[in-house]
Amino acid sequence: MAPIRLIRHAPGAPGLCWLGLGPGLRPSRGLLKLQRLLDKHAFWAQGRSHSQLRRLLSGSEAVVTLWRGKRLVGFGRATSDGLCRAVLWDVVVAGDLQGRGLGRQVVEALLGMPAIRRVERVYLMTTNSAGFYRQLGFRDAAPQALLVKP
Ligand SMILES: CC(C)(COP(=O)(O)OP(=O)(O)OC[C@H]1O[C@@H](n2cnc3c(N)ncnc32)[C@H](O)[C@@H]1OP(=O)(O)O)[C@@H](O)C(=O)NCCC(=O)NCCS
């Protein structure tokens, strides 16, 4: 298998966001590839436009991408106040590469980034991957009301 490269982006991922940069800071049509990755493998994040993705990236203090050559094969991001609370969002690995430890790499990289690593509590919401996060040290939270304003 070609080597997989993990990129820890600067807060807001400006290179990916505005120039589509990928490995080696080369133009890689990164935003288009991110849109396709989410459309295909992240059911909750389908149909996001480029301008929406730019907005999400700009508001994320930690962003990680995984590349196999020119192919974007993994992604994850987090928002954080840098001190008390952070939330992981949109962790995804391309379907044909799942189950090889790449999702773990994405989450561990996010948790180690400056905006996250000293935060008191890191939250996430998941529909069917709780077992994955438990393996990474996340625990089921004591029952709390999760409220949503659509
Ligand atoms: C969830 C996801 C990111 C995991 O990535 P991955 O590369 O397949 O996971 P890894 O290979 O790093 O798995 C790490 C460990 O978690 C386990 N694991 C992976 N997915 C799991 C799941 N859904 N439930 C329980 N355990 C899981 C693996 O078996 C592995 O255990 P091991 O170390 O004992 O072998 C990936 O499957 C994915 O993108 N799924 C679709 C999108 C999604 O649901 N994302 C989660 C959003 S909250």
Coordinates of N, CA and C and ligand atoms in Angstrom, one line a residue:
M1 N 0.8 -1.2 0.0 CA 0.0 0.0 0.0 C 0.9 1.3 0.0
A2 N 0.5 2.2 -0.8 CA 1.3 3.5 -0.9 C 1.2 4.1 0.5
P3 N 2.3 4.8 0.9 CA 2.3 5.4 2.2 C 1.2 6.4 2.4
I4 N 0.7 6.4 3.7 CA -0.4 7.4 4.0 C 0.3 8.6 4.7
R5 N -0.1 9.8 4.3 CA 0.5 10.9 4.9 C -0.6 11.7 5.7
L6 N -0.3 12.0 7.0 CA -1.2 12.7 7.8 C -0.8 14.2 7.9
I7 N -1.7 15.1 7.7 CA -1.4 16.5 7.8 C -2.2 17.1 8.9
R8 N -1.4 17.8 9.8 CA -2.1 18.6 10.9 C -2.1 20.0 10.4
H9 N -3.3 20.5 10.1 CA -3.4 21.8 9.5 C -3.3 22.9 10.5
A10 N -3.0 24.1 10.1 CA -3.0 25.3 11.0 C -4.5 25.5 11.3
P11 N -4.8 26.2 12.5 CA -6.2 26.5 12.8 C -6.9 27.1 11.7
G12 N -8.1 26.6 11.4 CA -8.9 27.1 10.3 C -8.5 26.5 8.9
A13 N -7.4 25.8 8.9 CA -6.9 25.1 7.7 C -6.9 26.0 6.4
P14 N -6.3 27.2 6.5 CA -6.4 28.2 5.4 C -5.9 27.7 4.1
G15 N -4.9 26.9 4.1 CA -4.3 26.4 2.8 C -5.3 25.5 2.1
L16 N -5.9 24.6 2.9 CA -6.9 23.6 2.3 C -8.1 24.4 1.9
C17 N -8.5 25.3 2.8 CA -9.8 26.0 2.6 C -9.8 26.9 1.4
W18 N -8.7 27.7 1.2 CA -8.7 28.7 0.2 C -8.0 28.3 -1.1
L19 N -7.0 27.4 -0.9 CA -6.2 27.0 -2.1 C -6.2 25.6 -2.4
G20 N -7.0 24.8 -1.6 CA -7.1 23.4 -1.9 C -5.8 22.6 -1.7
L21 N -4.9 23.1 -0.8 CA -3.6 22.5 -0.7 C -3.6 21.2 0.0
G22 N -2.7 20.3 -0.5 CA -2.6 19.0 0.1 C -1.2 18.7 0.5
P23 N -0.7 17.5 0.4 CA 0.6 17.1 0.9 C 1.7 18.0 0.2
G24 N 2.7 18.4 1.0 CA 3.8 19.2 0.5 C 3.3 20.6 0.1
L25 N 2.2 21.0 0.6 CA 1.6 22.3 0.3 C 1.4 22.4 -1.2
R26 N 1.1 21.3 -1.9 CA 0.8 21.4 -3.4 C -0.6 21.6 -3.6
P27 N -1.0 22.3 -4.6 CA -2.4 22.4 -5.0 C -3.0 21.0 -5.3
S28 N -4.0 20.6 -4.6 CA -4.5 19.3 -4.7 C -6.0 19.2 -4.8
R29 N -6.7 20.3 -5.1 CA -8.2 20.3 -5.2 C -8.8 19.7 -3.9
G30 N -8.2 20.1 -2.8 CA -8.5 19.5 -1.5 C -10.0 19.7 -1.1
L31 N -10.5 20.9 -1.4 CA -11.9 21.1 -1.0 C -12.9 20.2 -1.8
L32 N -12.6 20.1 -3.0 CA -13.5 19.2 -3.9 C -13.3 17.8 -3.4
K33 N -12.1 17.4 -3.0 CA -11.9 16.0 -2.6 C -12.5 15.8 -1.2
L34 N -12.5 16.8 -0.4 CA -13.2 16.7 1.0 C -14.7 16.6 0.8
Q35 N -15.2 17.4 -0.1 CA -16.7 17.3 -0.4 C -17.0 15.9 -0.8
R36 N -16.2 15.3 -1.7 CA -16.5 13.9 -2.2 C -16.4 12.9 -1.1
L37 N -15.4 13.0 -0.3 CA -15.2 12.1 0.8 C -16.4 12.1 1.8
L38 N -16.8 13.3 2.1 CA -17.9 13.4 3.0 C -19.2 12.9 2.4
D39 N -19.4 13.3 1.1 CA -20.6 12.8 0.4 C -20.7 11.3 0.4
K40 N -19.6 10.7 0.2 CA -19.6 9.2 0.0 C -19.6 8.4 1.4
H41 N -18.9 8.9 2.4 CA -18.6 8.1 3.6 C -19.2 8.7 4.9
A42 N -19.8 9.9 4.8 CA -20.3 10.5 6.1 C -21.7 10.9 5.8
F43 N -22.6 10.0 6.3 CA -24.0 10.2 5.9 C -24.6 11.5 6.5
W44 N -24.0 12.0 7.6 CA -24.6 13.3 8.2 C -24.0 14.5 7.5
A45 N -23.1 14.3 6.7 CA -22.4 15.5 6.1 C -22.5 15.6 4.6
Q46 N -23.5 15.0 4.1 CA -23.7 14.9 2.6 C -24.3 16.3 2.1
G47 N -23.9 16.6 0.9 CA -24.5 17.8 0.2 C -23.9 19.1 0.7
R48 N -22.8 19.1 1.4 CA -22.3 20.4 1.9 C -21.6 21.1 0.7
S49 N -21.9 22.4 0.5 CA -21.3 23.1 -0.6 C -19.8 23.5 -0.3
H50 N -19.1 24.0 -1.3 CA -17.7 24.5 -1.0 C -17.8 25.6 0.0
S51 N -18.7 26.5 -0.2 CA -18.7 27.7 0.8 C -19.1 27.2 2.2
Q52 N -19.9 26.2 2.3 CA -20.2 25.7 3.7 C -19.0 25.0 4.2
L53 N -18.3 24.3 3.4 CA -17.1 23.6 3.9 C -16.0 24.6 4.3
R54 N -15.9 25.7 3.6 CA -14.9 26.7 4.0 C -15.3 27.3 5.3
R55 N -16.5 27.5 5.5 CA -17.0 28.1 6.8 C -16.7 27.1 7.9
L56 N -17.0 25.8 7.7 CA -16.7 24.8 8.8 C -15.2 24.8 9.1
L57 N -14.4 24.7 8.0 CA -13.0 24.6 8.3 C -12.5 25.9 9.0
S58 N -12.9 27.1 8.5 CA -12.5 28.3 9.1 C -12.8 28.4 10.6
G59 N -13.9 27.7 11.0 CA -14.3 27.8 12.4 C -13.7 26.6 13.2
S60 N -12.8 25.8 12.7 CA -12.3 24.6 13.4 C -10.8 24.9 13.8
E61 N -10.6 24.8 15.1 CA -9.3 25.1 15.7 C -8.3 24.0 15.3
A62 N -8.8 22.7 15.1 CA -7.9 21.6 14.8 C -8.5 20.9 13.5
V63 N -7.7 20.7 12.6 CA -8.1 20.0 11.3 C -7.0 19.0 10.9
V64 N -7.4 17.8 10.6 CA -6.4 16.8 10.2 C -6.9 16.2 8.9
T65 N -6.0 16.0 7.9 CA -6.4 15.2 6.7 C -5.3 14.1 6.5
L66 N -5.8 13.0 5.9 CA -5.0 11.9 5.5 C -5.0 11.7 4.0
W67 N -3.8 11.5 3.5 CA -3.6 11.4 2.0 C -2.9 10.2 1.7
R68 N -3.4 9.5 0.6 CA -2.6 8.4 0.0 C -2.2 8.9 -1.4
G69 N -1.0 9.4 -1.6 CA -0.7 10.1 -2.8 C -1.5 11.3 -3.0
K70 N -2.2 11.4 -4.1 CA -3.1 12.6 -4.3 C -4.5 12.4 -3.8
R71 N -4.7 11.3 -3.3 CA -6.1 11.0 -2.9 C -6.3 11.3 -1.4
L72 N -7.4 12.1 -1.1 CA -7.8 12.4 0.3 C -8.5 11.2 0.8
V73 N -8.0 10.5 1.9 CA -8.6 9.3 2.4 C -9.1 9.4 3.8
G74 N -8.9 10.5 4.4 CA -9.3 10.6 5.8 C -9.4 12.1 6.2
F75 N -10.3 12.3 7.2 CA -10.5 13.7 7.7 C -11.0 13.7 9.1
G76 N -10.8 14.8 9.8 CA -11.4 15.0 11.1 C -11.1 16.4 11.5
R77 N -12.0 17.0 12.3 CA -11.9 18.4 12.7 C -12.4 18.5 14.2
A78 N -12.0 19.6 14.8 CA -12.5 19.9 16.2 C -12.7 21.3 16.4
T79 N -13.7 21.7 17.1 CA -13.8 23.1 17.6 C -13.4 23.1 19.1
S80 N -12.9 24.2 19.6 CA -12.4 24.2 20.9 C -12.3 25.6 21.5
D81 N -12.5 25.7 22.8 CA -12.2 27.0 23.4 C -10.8 27.1 24.0
G82 N -10.0 26.0 23.7 CA -8.6 26.0 24.1 C -8.4 25.7 25.6
L83 N -9.4 25.6 26.4 CA -9.2 25.5 27.8 C -10.2 24.5 28.5
C84 N -11.4 24.7 28.3 CA -12.4 23.9 29.0 C -13.1 22.8 28.1
R85 N -13.5 23.2 26.9 CA -14.3 22.3 26.1 C -13.9 22.2 24.7
A86 N -13.9 21.0 24.1 CA -13.7 20.8 22.7 C -14.7 19.8 22.2
V87 N -15.0 19.8 20.9 CA -15.9 18.8 20.3 C -15.3 18.3 19.0
L88 N -15.2 17.0 18.8 CA -14.8 16.4 17.6 C -15.9 16.4 16.6
W89 N -15.6 16.6 15.3 CA -16.7 16.6 14.3 C -16.1 15.9 13.0
D90 N -17.0 15.2 12.3 CA -16.8 14.8 10.9 C -15.5 13.9 10.8
V91 N -15.3 13.0 11.7 CA -14.2 12.0 11.6 C -14.6 11.0 10.6
V92 N -13.8 10.8 9.5 CA -14.2 9.9 8.5 C -13.0 9.3 7.8
V93 N -13.1 8.0 7.4 CA -12.0 7.3 6.6 C -12.7 6.7 5.4
A94 N -12.0 6.8 4.2 CA -12.6 6.2 3.0 C -12.9 4.7 3.3
G95 N -14.0 4.3 2.7 CA -14.5 3.0 3.0 C -13.5 1.8 2.8
D96 N -12.8 1.9 1.7 CA -11.9 0.8 1.3 C -10.7 0.7 2.2
L97 N -10.5 1.8 3.0 CA -9.3 1.8 3.9 C -9.7 1.8 5.4
Q98 N -10.9 1.6 5.7 CA -11.4 1.5 7.1 C -10.8 0.2 7.7
G99 N -10.7 0.2 9.0 CA -10.2 -1.0 9.7 C -8.7 -1.3 9.6
R100 N -8.0 -0.2 9.3 CA -6.5 -0.4 9.2 C -5.8 0.6 10.2
G101 N -6.5 1.1 11.1 CA -5.9 2.0 12.1 C -5.9 3.5 11.7
L102 N -6.5 3.8 10.5 CA -6.4 5.2 10.1 C -7.3 6.2 10.9
G103 N -8.5 5.7 11.2 CA -9.4 6.5 12.1 C -8.7 6.8 13.4
R104 N -8.1 5.8 14.0 CA -7.3 6.0 15.2 C -6.3 7.1 15.0
Q105 N -5.6 7.1 13.9 CA -4.5 8.1 13.7 C -5.1 9.5 13.6
V106 N -6.3 9.6 13.0 CA -6.9 10.9 12.8 C -7.3 11.5 14.2
V107 N -8.0 10.6 15.0 CA -8.5 11.1 16.3 C -7.3 11.4 17.2
E108 N -6.3 10.5 17.2 CA -5.1 10.8 18.1 C -4.4 12.1 17.7
A109 N -4.3 12.3 16.4 CA -3.7 13.5 16.0 C -4.5 14.7 16.4
L110 N -5.8 14.7 16.3 CA -6.6 15.8 16.7 C -6.4 16.1 18.2
L111 N -6.5 15.0 19.0 CA -6.4 15.1 20.5 C -5.0 15.7 20.9
G112 N -4.0 15.5 20.0 CA -2.7 16.0 20.4 C -2.4 17.4 19.9
M113 N -3.3 18.0 19.2 CA -3.0 19.3 18.6 C -3.2 20.4 19.7
P114 N -2.4 21.5 19.5 CA -2.4 22.5 20.6 C -3.7 23.0 21.1
A115 N -4.7 23.1 20.2 CA -6.0 23.7 20.6 C -6.8 22.7 21.5
I116 N -6.4 21.4 21.5 CA -7.2 20.4 22.1 C -6.5 19.8 23.3
R117 N -5.2 19.7 23.3 CA -4.5 18.7 24.2 C -4.6 19.1 25.6
R118 N -4.8 20.3 26.0 CA -4.9 20.7 27.4 C -6.4 20.9 27.8
V119 N -7.3 20.7 26.9 CA -8.7 21.0 27.2 C -9.2 20.0 28.3
E120 N -10.0 20.5 29.2 CA -10.5 19.7 30.3 C -11.4 18.5 29.8
R121 N -12.3 18.8 28.9 CA -13.2 17.7 28.4 C -13.4 17.8 26.9
V122 N -13.3 16.6 26.2 CA -13.5 16.6 24.8 C -14.8 15.7 24.5
Y123 N -15.8 16.3 23.8 CA -17.0 15.7 23.6 C -17.1 15.2 22.1
L124 N -18.0 14.3 21.8 CA -18.4 14.0 20.5 C -19.7 13.3 20.5
M125 N -20.4 13.4 19.3 CA -21.7 12.7 19.1 C -21.5 11.7 18.0
T126 N -22.0 10.5 18.2 CA -21.9 9.5 17.2 C -23.1 8.6 17.1
T127 N -23.5 8.2 15.9 CA -24.6 7.4 15.7 C -24.3 5.9 15.8
N128 N -23.2 5.5 15.2 CA -22.9 4.0 15.2 C -21.4 3.7 15.4
S129 N -20.6 4.7 15.9 CA -19.2 4.4 16.0 C -18.7 4.6 17.5
A130 N -19.7 4.4 18.5 CA -19.3 4.5 19.9 C -18.1 3.6 20.2
G131 N -18.2 2.4 19.7 CA -17.2 1.4 20.0 C -15.8 1.8 19.6
F132 N -15.7 2.5 18.5 CA -14.5 3.0 18.0 C -13.9 4.0 19.0
Y133 N -14.7 4.9 19.4 CA -14.2 6.0 20.3 C -13.9 5.4 21.7
R134 N -14.7 4.4 22.2 CA -14.4 3.8 23.5 C -13.0 3.2 23.4
Q135 N -12.6 2.6 22.3 CA -11.2 2.1 22.2 C -10.1 3.2 22.3
L136 N -10.6 4.4 22.1 CA -9.6 5.5 22.1 C -9.7 6.2 23.4
G137 N -10.4 5.7 24.4 CA -10.4 6.2 25.7 C -11.6 7.1 26.1
F138 N -12.5 7.3 25.1 CA -13.7 8.0 25.4 C -14.6 7.1 26.2
R139 N -15.4 7.7 27.1 CA -16.3 7.0 28.0 C -17.7 7.5 27.7
D140 N -18.7 6.6 28.0 CA -20.1 7.0 27.9 C -20.4 8.0 28.9
A141 N -21.0 9.1 28.5 CA -21.2 10.2 29.5 C -22.4 9.9 30.4
A142 N -22.3 10.4 31.6 CA -23.5 10.2 32.5 C -24.7 10.9 31.8
P143 N -25.9 10.3 32.0 CA -27.0 10.8 31.2 C -27.2 12.3 31.4
Q144 N -27.3 13.0 30.3 CA -27.6 14.4 30.3 C -28.6 14.6 29.2
A145 N -29.3 15.7 29.2 CA -30.2 16.0 28.1 C -29.4 16.6 27.0
L146 N -29.6 16.0 25.8 CA -29.0 16.6 24.6 C -30.1 17.3 23.9
L147 N -30.0 18.6 23.8 CA -31.1 19.4 23.2 C -30.7 19.8 21.8
V148 N -31.6 19.9 20.9 CA -31.3 20.3 19.6 C -32.2 21.4 19.2
K149 N -31.7 22.5 18.6 CA -32.6 23.5 18.0 C -32.4 23.4 16.5
P150 N -33.4 22.9 15.8 CA -33.2 22.6 14.3 C -33.1 23.9 13.6
Ligands
LIG1 C1 -15.5 5.3 12.4 C2 -14.3 5.4 11.5 C3 -13.7 6.8 11.4 C4 -13.2 4.5 12.1 O1 -12.0 4.5 11.3 P1 -11.2 3.2 11.0 O2 -10.0 3.6 10.2 O3 -12.1 2.2 10.3 O4 -10.9 2.7 12.4 P2 -9.6 2.0 13.0 O5 -9.1 1.0 12.0 O6 -8.6 3.1 13.3 O7 -10.1 1.3 14.3 C5 -9.6 1.5 15.6 C6 -10.2 0.5 16.4 O8 -11.6 0.8 16.6 C7 -12.4 -0.4 16.1 N1 -13.6 0.1 15.4 C8 -13.6 0.8 14.2 N2 -14.8 1.2 13.9 C9 -15.7 0.7 14.9 C10 -17.1 0.8 15.1 N3 -17.9 1.4 14.3 N4 -17.5 0.2 16.3 C11 -16.7 -0.4 17.1 N5 -15.3 -0.5 17.0 C12 -14.8 0.1 15.9 C13 -11.5 -1.2 15.2 O9 -11.8 -2.5 15.2 C14 -10.1 -0.9 15.8 O10 -9.9 -1.8 16.9 P3 -8.5 -2.6 17.1 O11 -7.5 -1.6 17.3 O12 -8.8 -3.5 18.3 O13 -8.3 -3.3 15.8 C15 -14.6 4.8 10.0 O14 -15.0 3.5 10.1 C16 -15.5 5.7 9.3 O15 -15.1 6.6 8.6 N6 -16.8 5.3 9.3 C17 -17.8 6.1 8.6 C18 -18.0 7.4 9.1 C19 -18.3 7.4 10.6 O16 -19.3 6.8 11.0 N7 -17.6 8.2 11.4 C20 -17.8 8.4 12.8 C21 -18.4 9.7 13.0 S1 -18.8 10.1 14.7

